[in-house]
Coordinates of C-alpha atoms and ligand atoms in Angstrom, one line a residue:
X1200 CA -67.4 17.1 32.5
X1201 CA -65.9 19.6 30.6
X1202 CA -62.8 20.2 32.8
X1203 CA -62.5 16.7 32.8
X1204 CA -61.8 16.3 29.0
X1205 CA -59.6 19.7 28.9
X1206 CA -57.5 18.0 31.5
X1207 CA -57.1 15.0 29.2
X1208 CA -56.6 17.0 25.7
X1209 CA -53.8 18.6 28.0
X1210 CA -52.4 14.8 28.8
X1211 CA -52.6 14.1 25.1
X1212 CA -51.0 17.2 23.9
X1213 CA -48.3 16.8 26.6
X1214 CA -48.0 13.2 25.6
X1215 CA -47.5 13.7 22.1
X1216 CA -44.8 16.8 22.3
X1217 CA -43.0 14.7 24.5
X1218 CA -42.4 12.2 21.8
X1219 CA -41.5 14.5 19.2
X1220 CA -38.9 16.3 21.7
X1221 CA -37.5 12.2 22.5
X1222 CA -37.7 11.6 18.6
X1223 CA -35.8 14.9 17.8
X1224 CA -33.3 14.0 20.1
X1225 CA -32.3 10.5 19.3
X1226 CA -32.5 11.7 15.1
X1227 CA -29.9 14.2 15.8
X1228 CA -27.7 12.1 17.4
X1229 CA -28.1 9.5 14.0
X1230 CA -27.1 12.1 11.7
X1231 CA -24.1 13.3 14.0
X1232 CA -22.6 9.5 13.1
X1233 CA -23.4 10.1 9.7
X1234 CA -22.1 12.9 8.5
X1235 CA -18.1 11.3 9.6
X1236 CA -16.2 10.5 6.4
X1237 CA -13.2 8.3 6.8
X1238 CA -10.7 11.3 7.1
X1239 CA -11.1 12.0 10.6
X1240 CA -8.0 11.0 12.5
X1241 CA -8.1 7.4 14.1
X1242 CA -7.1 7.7 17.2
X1243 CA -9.6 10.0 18.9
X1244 CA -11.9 9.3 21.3
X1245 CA -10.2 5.4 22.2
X1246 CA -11.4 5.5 25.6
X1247 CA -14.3 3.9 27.6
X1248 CA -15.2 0.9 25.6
X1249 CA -14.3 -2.3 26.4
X1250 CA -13.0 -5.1 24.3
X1251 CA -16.2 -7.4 24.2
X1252 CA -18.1 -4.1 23.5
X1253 CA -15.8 -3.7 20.3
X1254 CA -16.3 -6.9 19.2
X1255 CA -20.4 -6.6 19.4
X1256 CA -20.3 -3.4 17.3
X1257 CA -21.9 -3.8 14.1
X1258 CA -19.3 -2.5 11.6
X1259 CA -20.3 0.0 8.7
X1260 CA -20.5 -1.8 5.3
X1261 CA -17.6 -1.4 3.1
X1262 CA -17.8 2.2 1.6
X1263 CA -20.1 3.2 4.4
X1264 CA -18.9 6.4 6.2
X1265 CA -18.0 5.7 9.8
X1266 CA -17.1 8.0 12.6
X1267 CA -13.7 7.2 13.1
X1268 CA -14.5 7.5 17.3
X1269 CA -17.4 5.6 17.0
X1270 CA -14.6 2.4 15.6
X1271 CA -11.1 3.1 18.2
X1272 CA -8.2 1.5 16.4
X1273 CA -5.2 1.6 18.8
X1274 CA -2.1 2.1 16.8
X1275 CA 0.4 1.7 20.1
X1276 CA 0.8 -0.2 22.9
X1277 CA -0.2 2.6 24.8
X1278 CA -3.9 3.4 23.6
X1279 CA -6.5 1.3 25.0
X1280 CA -7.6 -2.1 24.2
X1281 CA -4.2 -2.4 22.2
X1282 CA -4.6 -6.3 23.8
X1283 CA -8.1 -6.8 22.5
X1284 CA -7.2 -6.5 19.3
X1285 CA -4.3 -8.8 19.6
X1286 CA -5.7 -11.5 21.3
X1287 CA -9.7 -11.7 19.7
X1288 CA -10.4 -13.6 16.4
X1289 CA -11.9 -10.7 14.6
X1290 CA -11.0 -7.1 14.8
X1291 CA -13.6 -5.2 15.5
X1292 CA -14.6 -1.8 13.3
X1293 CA -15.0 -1.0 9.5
X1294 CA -13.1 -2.6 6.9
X1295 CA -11.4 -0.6 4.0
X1296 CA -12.1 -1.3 0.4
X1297 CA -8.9 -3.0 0.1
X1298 CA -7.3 -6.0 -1.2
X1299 CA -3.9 -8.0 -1.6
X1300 CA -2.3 -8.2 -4.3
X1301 CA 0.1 -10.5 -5.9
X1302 CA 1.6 -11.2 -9.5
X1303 CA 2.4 -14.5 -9.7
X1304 CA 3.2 -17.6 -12.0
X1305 CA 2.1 -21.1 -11.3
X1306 CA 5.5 -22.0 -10.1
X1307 CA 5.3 -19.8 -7.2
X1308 CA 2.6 -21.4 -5.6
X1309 CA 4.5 -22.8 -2.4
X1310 CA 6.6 -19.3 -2.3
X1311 CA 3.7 -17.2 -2.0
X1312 CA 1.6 -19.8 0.1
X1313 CA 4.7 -19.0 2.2
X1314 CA 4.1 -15.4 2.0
X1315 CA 0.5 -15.7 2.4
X1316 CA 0.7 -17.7 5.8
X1317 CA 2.7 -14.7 7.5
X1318 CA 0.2 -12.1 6.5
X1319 CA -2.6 -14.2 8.0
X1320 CA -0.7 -15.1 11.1
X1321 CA 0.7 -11.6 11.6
X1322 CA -2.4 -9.3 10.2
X1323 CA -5.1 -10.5 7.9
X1324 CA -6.8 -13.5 10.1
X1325 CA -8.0 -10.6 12.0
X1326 CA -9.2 -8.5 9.6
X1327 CA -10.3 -11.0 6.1
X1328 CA -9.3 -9.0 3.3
X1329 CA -9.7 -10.4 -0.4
X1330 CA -6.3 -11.5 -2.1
X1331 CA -6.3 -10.5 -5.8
X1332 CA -3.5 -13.2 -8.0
X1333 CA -2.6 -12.0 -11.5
X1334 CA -1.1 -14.3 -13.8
X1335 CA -0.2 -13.5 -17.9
X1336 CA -1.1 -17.2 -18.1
X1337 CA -4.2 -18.9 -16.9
X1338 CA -3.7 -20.1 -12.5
X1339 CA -3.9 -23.8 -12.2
X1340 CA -6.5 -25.6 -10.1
X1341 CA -3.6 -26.3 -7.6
X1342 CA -2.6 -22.7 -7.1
X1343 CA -6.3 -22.0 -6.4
X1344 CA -6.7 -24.7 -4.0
X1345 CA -3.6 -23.7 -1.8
X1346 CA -3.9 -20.2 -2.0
X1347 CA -7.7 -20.4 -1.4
X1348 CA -7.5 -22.4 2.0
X1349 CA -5.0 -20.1 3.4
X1350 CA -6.9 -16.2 2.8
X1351 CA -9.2 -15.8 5.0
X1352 CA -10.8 -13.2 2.6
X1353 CA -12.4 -13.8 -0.4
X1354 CA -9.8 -14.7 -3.1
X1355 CA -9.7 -14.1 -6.9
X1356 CA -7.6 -15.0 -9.7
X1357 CA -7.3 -12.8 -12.9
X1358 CA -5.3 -13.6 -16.0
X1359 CA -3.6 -10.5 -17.9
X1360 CA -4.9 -9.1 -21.2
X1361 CA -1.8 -10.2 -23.7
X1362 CA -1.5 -6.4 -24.8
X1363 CA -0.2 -5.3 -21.4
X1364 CA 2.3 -8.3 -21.1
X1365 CA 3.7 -8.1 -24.7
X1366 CA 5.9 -5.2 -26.9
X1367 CA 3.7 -2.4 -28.2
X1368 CA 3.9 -2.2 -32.2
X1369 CA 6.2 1.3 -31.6
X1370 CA 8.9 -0.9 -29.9
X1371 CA 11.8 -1.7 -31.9
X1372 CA 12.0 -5.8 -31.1
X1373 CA 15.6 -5.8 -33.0
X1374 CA 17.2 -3.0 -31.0
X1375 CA 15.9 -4.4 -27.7
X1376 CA 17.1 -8.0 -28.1
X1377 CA 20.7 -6.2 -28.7
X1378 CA 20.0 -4.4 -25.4
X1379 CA 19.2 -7.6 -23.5
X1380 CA 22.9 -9.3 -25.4
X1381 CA 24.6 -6.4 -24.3
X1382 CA 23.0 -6.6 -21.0
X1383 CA 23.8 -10.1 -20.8
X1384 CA 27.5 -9.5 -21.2
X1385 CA 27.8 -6.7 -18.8
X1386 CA 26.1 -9.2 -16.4
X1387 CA 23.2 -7.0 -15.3
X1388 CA 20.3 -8.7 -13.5
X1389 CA 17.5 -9.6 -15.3
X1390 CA 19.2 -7.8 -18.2
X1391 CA 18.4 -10.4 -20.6
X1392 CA 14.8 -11.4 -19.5
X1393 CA 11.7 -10.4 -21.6
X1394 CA 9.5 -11.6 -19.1
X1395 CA 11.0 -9.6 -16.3
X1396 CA 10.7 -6.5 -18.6
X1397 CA 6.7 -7.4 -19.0
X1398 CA 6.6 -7.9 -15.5
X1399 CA 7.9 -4.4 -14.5
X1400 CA 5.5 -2.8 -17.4
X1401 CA 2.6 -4.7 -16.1
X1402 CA 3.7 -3.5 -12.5
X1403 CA 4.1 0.1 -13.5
X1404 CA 0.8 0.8 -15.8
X1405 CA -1.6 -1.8 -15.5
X1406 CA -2.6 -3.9 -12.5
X1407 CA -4.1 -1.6 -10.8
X1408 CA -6.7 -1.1 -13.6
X1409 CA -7.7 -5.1 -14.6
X1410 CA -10.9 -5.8 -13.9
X1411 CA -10.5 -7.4 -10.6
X1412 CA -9.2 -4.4 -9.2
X1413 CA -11.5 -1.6 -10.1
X1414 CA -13.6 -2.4 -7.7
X1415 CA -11.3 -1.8 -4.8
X1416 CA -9.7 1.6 -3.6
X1417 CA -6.3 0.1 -1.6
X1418 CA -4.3 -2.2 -2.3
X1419 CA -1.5 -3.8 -0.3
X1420 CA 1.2 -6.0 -3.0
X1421 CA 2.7 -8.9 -1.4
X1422 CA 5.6 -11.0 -3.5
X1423 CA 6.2 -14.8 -3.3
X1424 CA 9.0 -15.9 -0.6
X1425 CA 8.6 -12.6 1.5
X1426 CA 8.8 -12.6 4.9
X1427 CA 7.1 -10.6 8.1
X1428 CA 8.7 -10.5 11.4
X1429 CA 6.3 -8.4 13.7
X1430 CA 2.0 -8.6 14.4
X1431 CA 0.7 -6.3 12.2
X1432 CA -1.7 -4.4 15.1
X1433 CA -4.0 -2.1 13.6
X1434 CA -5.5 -1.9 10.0
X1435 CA -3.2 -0.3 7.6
X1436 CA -5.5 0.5 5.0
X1437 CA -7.7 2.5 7.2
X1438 CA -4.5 4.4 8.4
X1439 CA -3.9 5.0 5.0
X1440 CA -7.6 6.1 4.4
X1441 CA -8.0 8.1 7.9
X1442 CA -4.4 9.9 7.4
X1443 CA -5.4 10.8 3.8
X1444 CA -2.1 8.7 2.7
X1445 CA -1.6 7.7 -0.9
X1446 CA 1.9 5.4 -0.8
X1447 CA 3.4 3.8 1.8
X1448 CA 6.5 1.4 2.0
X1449 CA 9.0 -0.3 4.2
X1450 CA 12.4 -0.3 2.5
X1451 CA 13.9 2.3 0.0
X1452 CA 17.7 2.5 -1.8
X1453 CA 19.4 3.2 -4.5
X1454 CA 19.0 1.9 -8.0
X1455 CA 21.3 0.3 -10.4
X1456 CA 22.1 3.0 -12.6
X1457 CA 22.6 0.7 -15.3
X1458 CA 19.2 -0.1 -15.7
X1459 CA 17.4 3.4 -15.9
X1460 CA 20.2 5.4 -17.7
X1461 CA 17.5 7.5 -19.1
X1462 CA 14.3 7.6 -17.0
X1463 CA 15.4 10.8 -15.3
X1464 CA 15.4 12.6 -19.0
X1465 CA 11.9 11.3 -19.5
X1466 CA 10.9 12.6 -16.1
X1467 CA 12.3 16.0 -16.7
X1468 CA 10.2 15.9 -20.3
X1469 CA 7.2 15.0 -18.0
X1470 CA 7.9 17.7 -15.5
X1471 CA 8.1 20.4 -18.6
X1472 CA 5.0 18.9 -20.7
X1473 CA 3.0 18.9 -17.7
X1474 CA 3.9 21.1 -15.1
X1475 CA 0.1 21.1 -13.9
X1476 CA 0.8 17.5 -12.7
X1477 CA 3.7 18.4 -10.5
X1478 CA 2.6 19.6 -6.8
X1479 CA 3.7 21.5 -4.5
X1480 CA 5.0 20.7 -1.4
X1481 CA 5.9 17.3 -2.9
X1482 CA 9.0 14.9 -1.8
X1483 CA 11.6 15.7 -4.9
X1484 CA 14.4 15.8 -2.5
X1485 CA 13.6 12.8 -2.0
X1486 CA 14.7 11.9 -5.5
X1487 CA 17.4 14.8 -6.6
X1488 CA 19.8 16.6 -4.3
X1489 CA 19.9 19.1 -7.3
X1490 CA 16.3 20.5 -7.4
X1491 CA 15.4 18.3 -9.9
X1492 CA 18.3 18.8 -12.5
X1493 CA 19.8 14.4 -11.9
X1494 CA 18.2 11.7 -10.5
X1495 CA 19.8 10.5 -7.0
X1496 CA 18.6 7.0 -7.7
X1497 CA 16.7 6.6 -4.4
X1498 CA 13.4 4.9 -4.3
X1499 CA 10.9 3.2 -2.5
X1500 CA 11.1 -0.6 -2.8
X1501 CA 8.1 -1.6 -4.9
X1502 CA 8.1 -5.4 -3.8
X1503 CA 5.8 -3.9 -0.7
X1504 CA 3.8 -1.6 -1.3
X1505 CA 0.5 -0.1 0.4
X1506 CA -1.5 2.3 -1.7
X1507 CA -4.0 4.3 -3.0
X1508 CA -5.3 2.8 -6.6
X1509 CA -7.3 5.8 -7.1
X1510 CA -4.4 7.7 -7.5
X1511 CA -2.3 5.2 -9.8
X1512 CA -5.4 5.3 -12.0
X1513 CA -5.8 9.3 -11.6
X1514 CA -4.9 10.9 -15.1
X1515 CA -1.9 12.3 -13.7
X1516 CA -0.2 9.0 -13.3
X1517 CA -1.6 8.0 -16.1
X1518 CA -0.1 10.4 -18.4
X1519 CA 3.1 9.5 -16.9
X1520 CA 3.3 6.1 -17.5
X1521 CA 1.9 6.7 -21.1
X1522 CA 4.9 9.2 -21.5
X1523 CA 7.6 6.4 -20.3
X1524 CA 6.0 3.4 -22.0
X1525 CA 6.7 5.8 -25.6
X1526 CA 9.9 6.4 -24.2
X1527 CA 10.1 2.6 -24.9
X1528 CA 13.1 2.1 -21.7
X1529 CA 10.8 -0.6 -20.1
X1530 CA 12.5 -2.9 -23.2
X1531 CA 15.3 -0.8 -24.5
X1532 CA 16.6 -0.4 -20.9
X1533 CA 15.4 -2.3 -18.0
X1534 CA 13.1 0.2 -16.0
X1535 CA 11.6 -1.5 -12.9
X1536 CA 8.4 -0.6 -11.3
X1537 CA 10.0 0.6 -8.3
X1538 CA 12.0 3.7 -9.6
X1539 CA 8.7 4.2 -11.8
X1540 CA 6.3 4.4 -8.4
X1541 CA 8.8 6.3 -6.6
X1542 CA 9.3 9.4 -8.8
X1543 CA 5.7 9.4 -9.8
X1544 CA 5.0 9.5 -5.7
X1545 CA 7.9 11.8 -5.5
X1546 CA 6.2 14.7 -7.9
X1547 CA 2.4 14.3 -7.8
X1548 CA 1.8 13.5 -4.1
X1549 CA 2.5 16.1 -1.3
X1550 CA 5.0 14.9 1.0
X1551 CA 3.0 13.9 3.8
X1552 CA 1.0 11.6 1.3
X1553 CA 3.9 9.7 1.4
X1554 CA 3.9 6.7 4.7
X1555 CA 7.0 5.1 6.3
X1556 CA 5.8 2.1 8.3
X1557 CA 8.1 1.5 10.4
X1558 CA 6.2 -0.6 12.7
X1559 CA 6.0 -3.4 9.8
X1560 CA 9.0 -5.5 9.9
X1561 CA 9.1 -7.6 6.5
X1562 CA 12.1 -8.8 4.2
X1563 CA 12.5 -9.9 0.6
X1564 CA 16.1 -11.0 -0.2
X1565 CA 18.2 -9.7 0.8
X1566 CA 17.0 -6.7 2.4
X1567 CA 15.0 -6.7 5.7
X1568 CA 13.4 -3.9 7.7
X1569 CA 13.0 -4.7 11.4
X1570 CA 11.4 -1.5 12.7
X1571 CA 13.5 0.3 15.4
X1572 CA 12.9 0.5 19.0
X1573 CA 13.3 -2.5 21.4
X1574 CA 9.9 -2.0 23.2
X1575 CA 8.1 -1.7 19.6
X1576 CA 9.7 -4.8 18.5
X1577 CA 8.9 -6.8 21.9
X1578 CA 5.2 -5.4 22.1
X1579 CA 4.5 -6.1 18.1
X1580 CA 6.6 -9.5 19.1
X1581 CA 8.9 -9.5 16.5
X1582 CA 11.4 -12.1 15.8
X1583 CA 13.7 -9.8 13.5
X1584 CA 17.1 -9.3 14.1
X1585 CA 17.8 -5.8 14.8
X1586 CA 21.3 -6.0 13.4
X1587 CA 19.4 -6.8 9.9
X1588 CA 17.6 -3.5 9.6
X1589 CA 18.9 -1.8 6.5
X1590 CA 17.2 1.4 7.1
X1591 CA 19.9 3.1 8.6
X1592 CA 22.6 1.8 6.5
X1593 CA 24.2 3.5 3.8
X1594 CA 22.8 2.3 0.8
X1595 CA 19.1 2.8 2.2
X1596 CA 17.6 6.1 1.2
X1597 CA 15.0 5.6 4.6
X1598 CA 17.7 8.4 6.5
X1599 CA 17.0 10.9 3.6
X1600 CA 13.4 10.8 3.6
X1601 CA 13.3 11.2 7.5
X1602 CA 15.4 14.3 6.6
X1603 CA 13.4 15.6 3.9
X1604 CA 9.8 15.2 5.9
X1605 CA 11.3 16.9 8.7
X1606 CA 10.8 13.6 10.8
X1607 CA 12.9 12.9 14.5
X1608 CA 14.9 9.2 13.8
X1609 CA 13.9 6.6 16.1
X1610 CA 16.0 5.9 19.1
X1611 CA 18.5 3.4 18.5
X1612 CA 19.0 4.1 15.0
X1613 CA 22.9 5.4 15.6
X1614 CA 23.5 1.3 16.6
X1615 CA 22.2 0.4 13.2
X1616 CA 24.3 2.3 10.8
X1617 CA 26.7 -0.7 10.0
Ligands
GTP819 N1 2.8 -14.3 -13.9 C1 4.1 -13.9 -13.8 N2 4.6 -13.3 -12.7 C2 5.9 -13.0 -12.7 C3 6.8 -13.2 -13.8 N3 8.0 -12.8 -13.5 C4 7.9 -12.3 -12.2 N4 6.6 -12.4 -11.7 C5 6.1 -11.9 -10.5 O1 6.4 -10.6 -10.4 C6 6.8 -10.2 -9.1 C7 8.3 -9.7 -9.2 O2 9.1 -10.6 -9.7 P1 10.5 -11.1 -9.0 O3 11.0 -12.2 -9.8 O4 10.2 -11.4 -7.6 O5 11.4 -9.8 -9.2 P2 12.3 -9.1 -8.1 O6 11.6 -9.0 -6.8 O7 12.9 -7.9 -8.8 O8 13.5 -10.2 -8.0 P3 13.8 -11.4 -7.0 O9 12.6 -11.5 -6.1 O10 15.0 -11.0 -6.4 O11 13.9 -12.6 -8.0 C8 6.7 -11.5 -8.2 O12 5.5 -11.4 -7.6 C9 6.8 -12.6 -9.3 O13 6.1 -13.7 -8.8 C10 6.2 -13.9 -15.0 O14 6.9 -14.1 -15.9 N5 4.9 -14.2 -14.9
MG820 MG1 10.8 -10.5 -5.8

């Protein structure tokens, strides 16, 4: 009798360590997936699973840190279940906290439903991001509607506070109306445009801090009558966020001098106010062939843009657009955005913070980037003409930052120079 219930104490005892060893077990293996942030590199660990697998997955909430292995994104045609991404409705793994963008007036509702159309098609009706439309006046119910039924995110429409798209009270309004005459006269474009000048403030210090945007961490800006040549494969926004990237673009050159005859003095009164904002290993040869002494004019093309709105809302940024909007050239010249984004990428982000994506083909008039490399271009199915890439010619700045990042230039690019 007595053996009889040691034997089954022993059972029990048995029983009962064996579930703590199984619940051990499976707890580590939970917390392994957990403690992934989003910085681990993307491509690892692409292997075994299969597409309908993928597509069953229950993807992390928005925010939620992911093990980037757990989620394979192929970014070629040569990592696995590159076709499964391609061909399925939904891509499968986590989605950035990431919108659109686009500033927009009323009047460019069939332009950007245009624009919109292509990213769907080419990118976003796999991957349902939110589109974000700023206006300085209020949208009308028929740019809703259209814009609306063609995102296949959710969509939201923000009007612009009328400080940010007017003069401040330190501008001088009489000294820059004779700057847009004299502008006028020396036929420089959109030299005598107040709105354009609002436009390229608002572009450069503010719309990445409305309301609607504070909730989001990348943005991608898309402009009315743009177009976009190639499928757009993998998620940029979590090759921005997995690569630790903060800018990326598709198109640089040179700018007309003419309009930013002084921004390269207010940048150097930047650089000495505050050196501390200034890091190293950043891309200013990029910008200046002289260490920093004159501006080369080269920048990034704003009108596409992929970024990081944490950093355009970091204090660093900030105090450089505070600087420049003193420095009152937004209306006494006619500084864009672009040359603005450019050298504040150019000084306050390391190098490699900086993207070239050359695998997204895309063209606002009149200049077009159709990515290099015939087997990219027939595997993302691309209906660019190669002979329209610009990157290689000689008023694109794309060569010089290949040069300064220390990067190999795609084959083929010799056939593209003129
Ligand atoms: N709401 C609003 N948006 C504007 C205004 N002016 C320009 N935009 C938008 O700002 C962005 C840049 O303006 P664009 O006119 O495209 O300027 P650009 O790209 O330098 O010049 P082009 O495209 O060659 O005309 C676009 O998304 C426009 O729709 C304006 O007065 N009001
Ligand atoms: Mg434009």
């Amino acid at each position: 009798m007595i053996a009889g219930s040691t034997r089954y104490l022993r059972f029990i005892l048995f029983a009962v360590f064996a579930c703590l060893v199984l619940y051990l077990i499976t707890q580590s293996k939970y917390n392994d997936a957990q403690e992934f942030g989003t910085g681990a590199p993307s491509q690892a660990g692409n292997t075994a699973a299969s597409s309908s697998n993928l597509n069953n997955q229950k993807r992390p909430a928005v925010g939620e840190a992911y093990n980037p292995a757990d989620y394979p994104m192929p970014l070629t045609p040569n990592d696995p279940n590159w076709d499964s991404i391609l061909f399925d409705g939904r891509a499968p793994g986590p989605r950035m906290n990431a919108t659109f963008v686009t500033l927009a007036r009323n009047s460019d509702v069939w332009d950007i439903a245009h624009s919109i159309r292509q990213v769907e098609d080419r990118f976003n009706r796999r991957y349902n991001y939110d589109w974000v439309f700023l206006n300085d006046k209020p949208f009308d119910a028929t740019f809703k509607k259209i814009t609306t039924s063609l995102v296949s995110g959710k969509t939201s429409y923000g009007v612009i506070p009328k400080e940010q798209w007017s003069f401040p009270e330190w501008i001088d309004q009489d000294k820059a109306a004779k700057v847009r005459a004299d502008m006028k006269e020396r036929k420089i474009i959109y030299g005598d445009s107040v709105s354009y000048r609002h436009m390229c403030r608002f572009e450069s210090g503010f719309f990445f801090r409305h309301p609607l945007m504070l909730n989001y961490e990348y943005y991608w800006r898309v402009e009315p009558g743009i177009q976009f040549y190639c499928d757009v494969h993998y998620d940029p926004f979590r090759f921005m966020a997995e690569n630790k990237k903060k800018y990326g673009f598709v198109l640089s050159l040179y700018e007309y001098i003419e309009t930013i005859p002084t921004l390269w003095e207010s940048t150097k009164k930047f650089i000495k106010n505050f050196p501390e904002h200034v890091v190293e290993d950043n891309a200013m040869d990029f910008l200046s062939d002289d260490g920093g002494e004159t501006y080369n004019k080269c920048h990034f093309w704003s009108n596409f843009e992929i970024g990081s709105l944490n950093w355009l809302r970091s204090r660093q940024y900030l105090d450089f657009f505070d600087l420049l909007d003193q420095d009152g050239g937004f209306f006494y010249e006619r500084w864009g955005d672009a040359p603005v984004h450019s050298i504040a990428a150019g000084l306050m982000l390391k190098k490699d913070e900086i993207h070239f994506f050359n695998d997204i083909s895309y063209k606002h008039t009149p200049f077009t980037h159709c990515p290099t490399g015939e087997k990219l271009r027939l595997d993302l199915k691309c209906s660019c003409n190669p002979k329209d890439n610009f990157d290689w010619k000689g008023y694109s700045c794309t060569s010089r930052y290949f040069d300064i990042m220390g990067l190999e230039k795609p084959e083929g690019y010799e056939n593209q120079q003129d």
